[in-house]
Amino acid sequence: MKNGFLFRMVVPLGLIVASVACSRTAEEQSAGLPSDFNSFDDVSKVAYLMKNSTPDSVARFICEASLGKLPDARIDTFAIAAAYAYEMYSGNDSSLRVFSEEIDRYPETLGLPDKMKIYFMSGKSDPSRMGYQLGLEYLNHIRENAMTVDQIKAEIEAFRQACGEDSVTYKRFLKGFNIVLKHDHGNDLPEEIYDSFINY
C-alpha cells in the first residue's frame, strides 16, 4: 500500500488541474455541489472536485461517494474516478503524492465491511487472498481504534454478514487474524483480546 494501491492503473497524460482550495471533509464538499451533480458522469464529477478542492479532499470524496456515504454525491465506479484523478495529478508531484497517500490511508480508517468493499472496487487485492489480507491487517485497526472485545465481535459479525455467501473470504479472514494474533501475542493489547480471538 505504501506505493499507492491504484498507481498501476495510471496512464500519464501530462495534464494538470492546478486550482485547489482549503482541505475539507467529503461531507462538507458535497453540501456545496451543484444540484445536478449526480447527473454528471464519474470523470466529470472528479474534474469538478479537482477544480475546487485539495487532492486529499478529492481522495476522501471518491472513497466516501463510492461507498454510498454521500447520497447527494454518488460515484458509480471507484476505479474510473480514482484513475482519472491520478492522470490529472500526474503532472504535479506534490498533488499526486498527497492524493496517493490519502487514497491509500483512507481504507485503513474503515471497518471490515467497508474496507472489503473498497478493496474489491479498487482491484487492490487478489480476490483469492482478500480474506487473508484483511485478517492480517485487522490488528492494526483494533489497536488504532482502541477497540473492546465487544466492538471487535460486533464488527466481525457485520463482516460475516457482508460476505454473504462468500464463506471462503470470511474463513480466510479468520485464519489471517488468527496468525497475526499469535505473532503479536504478549504486546500492548489487553490479554482479553488475545484470549477471545486467538482461536476464534
Tab-separated table of N, CA, C and O in Angstrom, residues 69-115:
chain	number	residue	atom	x	y	z
A	69	LYS	N	-21.718	6.739	1.069
A	69	LYS	CA	-21.826	7.502	2.303
A	69	LYS	C	-22.298	8.932	2.060
A	69	LYS	O	-22.604	9.656	3.009
A	70	LEU	N	-22.326	9.344	0.784
A	70	LEU	CA	-22.752	10.696	0.435
A	70	LEU	C	-23.863	10.603	-0.609
A	70	LEU	O	-23.615	10.696	-1.801
A	71	PRO	N	-25.099	10.395	-0.180
A	71	PRO	CA	-26.190	10.159	-1.138
A	71	PRO	C	-26.395	11.286	-2.144
A	71	PRO	O	-26.893	11.056	-3.241
A	72	ASP	N	-25.977	12.496	-1.796
A	72	ASP	CA	-26.114	13.617	-2.728
A	72	ASP	C	-24.936	13.715	-3.699
A	72	ASP	O	-24.909	14.604	-4.547
A	73	ALA	N	-23.970	12.814	-3.548
A	73	ALA	CA	-22.793	12.845	-4.410
A	73	ALA	C	-22.291	11.419	-4.596
A	73	ALA	O	-21.430	10.949	-3.869
A	74	ARG	N	-22.819	10.752	-5.578
A	74	ARG	CA	-22.522	9.339	-5.799
A	74	ARG	C	-21.405	9.170	-6.837
A	74	ARG	O	-21.373	9.863	-7.849
A	75	ILE	N	-20.487	8.260	-6.566
A	75	ILE	CA	-19.500	7.819	-7.557
A	75	ILE	C	-19.849	6.382	-7.911
A	75	ILE	O	-19.921	5.519	-7.036
A	76	ASP	N	-20.101	6.113	-9.189
A	76	ASP	CA	-20.560	4.779	-9.597
A	76	ASP	C	-19.424	3.778	-9.752
A	76	ASP	O	-19.594	2.595	-9.463
A	77	THR	N	-18.265	4.235	-10.222
A	77	THR	CA	-17.155	3.314	-10.479
A	77	THR	C	-15.883	3.883	-9.867
A	77	THR	O	-15.241	4.777	-10.439
A	78	PHE	N	-15.531	3.360	-8.710
A	78	PHE	CA	-14.368	3.830	-7.967
A	78	PHE	C	-13.106	3.830	-8.833
A	78	PHE	O	-12.353	4.810	-8.845
A	79	ALA	N	-12.852	2.734	-9.540
A	79	ALA	CA	-11.607	2.603	-10.304
A	79	ALA	C	-11.475	3.691	-11.366
A	79	ALA	O	-10.398	4.244	-11.577
A	80	ILE	N	-12.586	4.020	-12.053
A	80	ILE	CA	-12.552	5.062	-13.083
A	80	ILE	C	-12.279	6.422	-12.458
A	80	ILE	O	-11.438	7.196	-12.937
A	81	ALA	N	-12.981	6.717	-11.362
A	81	ALA	CA	-12.824	8.014	-10.703
A	81	ALA	C	-11.400	8.192	-10.183
A	81	ALA	O	-10.774	9.245	-10.378
A	82	ALA	N	-10.869	7.170	-9.512
A	82	ALA	CA	-9.528	7.276	-8.941
A	82	ALA	C	-8.457	7.352	-10.032
A	82	ALA	O	-7.513	8.144	-9.930
A	83	ALA	N	-8.597	6.542	-11.076
A	83	ALA	CA	-7.606	6.546	-12.151
A	83	ALA	C	-7.574	7.897	-12.861
A	83	ALA	O	-6.493	8.397	-13.225
A	84	TYR	N	-8.736	8.507	-13.050
A	84	TYR	CA	-8.776	9.830	-13.682
A	84	TYR	C	-8.038	10.863	-12.834
A	84	TYR	O	-7.253	11.676	-13.354
A	85	ALA	N	-8.269	10.829	-11.518
A	85	ALA	CA	-7.579	11.773	-10.642
A	85	ALA	C	-6.070	11.566	-10.704
A	85	ALA	O	-5.297	12.532	-10.769
A	86	TYR	N	-5.626	10.310	-10.704
A	86	TYR	CA	-4.194	10.035	-10.838
A	86	TYR	C	-3.639	10.633	-12.124
A	86	TYR	O	-2.556	11.230	-12.148
A	87	GLU	N	-4.368	10.467	-13.213
A	87	GLU	CA	-3.916	11.006	-14.501
A	87	GLU	C	-3.780	12.519	-14.457
A	87	GLU	O	-2.792	13.091	-14.922
A	88	MET	N	-4.779	13.167	-13.881
A	88	MET	CA	-4.769	14.624	-13.849
A	88	MET	C	-3.710	15.177	-12.899
A	88	MET	O	-3.154	16.247	-13.141
A	89	TYR	N	-3.419	14.446	-11.833
A	89	TYR	CA	-2.400	14.907	-10.892
A	89	TYR	C	-0.980	14.504	-11.308
A	89	TYR	O	-0.013	14.904	-10.665
A	90	SER	N	-0.849	13.718	-12.361
A	90	SER	CA	0.456	13.159	-12.708
A	90	SER	C	1.488	14.217	-13.108
A	90	SER	O	2.684	13.960	-13.066
A	91	GLY	N	1.041	15.409	-13.467
A	91	GLY	CA	1.978	16.471	-13.830
A	91	GLY	C	2.443	17.309	-12.659
A	91	GLY	O	3.224	18.244	-12.837
A	92	ASN	N	1.969	16.968	-11.467
A	92	ASN	CA	2.328	17.748	-10.283
A	92	ASN	C	2.686	16.769	-9.170
A	92	ASN	O	1.807	16.168	-8.556
A	93	ASP	N	3.978	16.615	-8.919
A	93	ASP	CA	4.428	15.605	-7.964
A	93	ASP	C	3.829	15.801	-6.574
A	93	ASP	O	3.480	14.838	-5.898
A	94	SER	N	3.721	17.046	-6.137
A	94	SER	CA	3.198	17.324	-4.801
A	94	SER	C	1.730	16.905	-4.685
A	94	SER	O	1.338	16.224	-3.739
A	95	SER	N	0.911	17.313	-5.660
A	95	SER	CA	-0.513	16.955	-5.632
A	95	SER	C	-0.705	15.450	-5.762
A	95	SER	O	-1.555	14.857	-5.089
A	96	LEU	N	0.090	14.834	-6.632
A	96	LEU	CA	-0.009	13.389	-6.816
A	96	LEU	C	0.336	12.658	-5.527
A	96	LEU	O	-0.348	11.699	-5.147
A	97	ARG	N	1.368	13.113	-4.840
A	97	ARG	CA	1.778	12.469	-3.592
A	97	ARG	C	0.683	12.592	-2.529
A	97	ARG	O	0.339	11.610	-1.852
A	98	VAL	N	0.104	13.773	-2.390
A	98	VAL	CA	-0.940	13.984	-1.386
A	98	VAL	C	-2.159	13.119	-1.693
A	98	VAL	O	-2.720	12.462	-0.799
A	99	PHE	N	-2.576	13.102	-2.954
A	99	PHE	CA	-3.732	12.296	-3.342
A	99	PHE	C	-3.463	10.817	-3.098
A	99	PHE	O	-4.288	10.096	-2.513
A	100	SER	N	-2.301	10.340	-3.539
A	100	SER	CA	-1.952	8.930	-3.414
A	100	SER	C	-1.892	8.497	-1.951
A	100	SER	O	-2.399	7.436	-1.579
A	101	GLU	N	-1.257	9.318	-1.117
A	101	GLU	CA	-1.153	8.978	0.305
A	101	GLU	C	-2.528	8.913	0.966
A	101	GLU	O	-2.795	8.030	1.781
A	102	GLU	N	-3.407	9.840	0.601
A	102	GLU	CA	-4.727	9.865	1.241
A	102	GLU	C	-5.611	8.717	0.766
A	102	GLU	O	-6.332	8.116	1.554
A	103	ILE	N	-5.554	8.385	-0.518
A	103	ILE	CA	-6.392	7.298	-1.012
A	103	ILE	C	-5.863	5.944	-0.524
A	103	ILE	O	-6.606	4.965	-0.429
A	104	ASP	N	-4.582	5.896	-0.170
A	104	ASP	CA	-4.004	4.725	0.493
A	104	ASP	C	-4.437	4.658	1.954
A	104	ASP	O	-4.720	3.585	2.479
A	105	ARG	N	-4.414	5.812	2.606
A	105	ARG	CA	-4.689	5.873	4.040
A	105	ARG	C	-6.153	5.626	4.355
A	105	ARG	O	-6.493	4.995	5.363
A	106	TYR	N	-7.045	6.118	3.521
A	106	TYR	CA	-8.470	6.111	3.856
A	106	TYR	C	-9.013	4.717	4.187
A	106	TYR	O	-9.735	4.565	5.187
A	107	PRO	N	-8.722	3.674	3.404
A	107	PRO	CA	-9.265	2.360	3.750
A	107	PRO	C	-8.863	1.877	5.134
A	107	PRO	O	-9.595	1.095	5.763
A	108	GLU	N	-7.712	2.345	5.621
A	108	GLU	CA	-7.267	1.917	6.954
A	108	GLU	C	-8.143	2.483	8.053
A	108	GLU	O	-8.097	2.004	9.190
A	109	THR	N	-8.952	3.484	7.759
A	109	THR	CA	-9.840	4.065	8.763
A	109	THR	C	-11.191	3.340	8.819
A	109	THR	O	-12.001	3.617	9.696
A	110	LEU	N	-11.433	2.436	7.891
A	110	LEU	CA	-12.747	1.816	7.758
A	110	LEU	C	-12.880	0.530	8.554
A	110	LEU	O	-11.895	-0.169	8.807
A	111	GLY	N	-14.128	0.222	8.917
A	111	GLY	CA	-14.421	-1.082	9.480
A	111	GLY	C	-14.319	-2.145	8.402
A	111	GLY	O	-14.233	-1.846	7.205
A	112	LEU	N	-14.351	-3.399	8.808
A	112	LEU	CA	-14.124	-4.507	7.879
A	112	LEU	C	-15.053	-4.521	6.664
A	112	LEU	O	-14.579	-4.699	5.538
A	113	PRO	N	-16.371	-4.360	6.819
A	113	PRO	CA	-17.239	-4.443	5.631
A	113	PRO	C	-16.906	-3.396	4.570
A	113	PRO	O	-16.803	-3.721	3.383
A	114	ASP	N	-16.722	-2.137	4.997
A	114	ASP	CA	-16.424	-1.079	4.022
A	114	ASP	C	-15.013	-1.216	3.455
A	114	ASP	O	-14.772	-0.918	2.283
A	115	LYS	N	-14.085	-1.679	4.277
A	115	LYS	CA	-12.725	-1.883	3.781
A	115	LYS	C	-12.717	-2.953	2.699
A	115	LYS	O	-12.055	-2.805	1.664
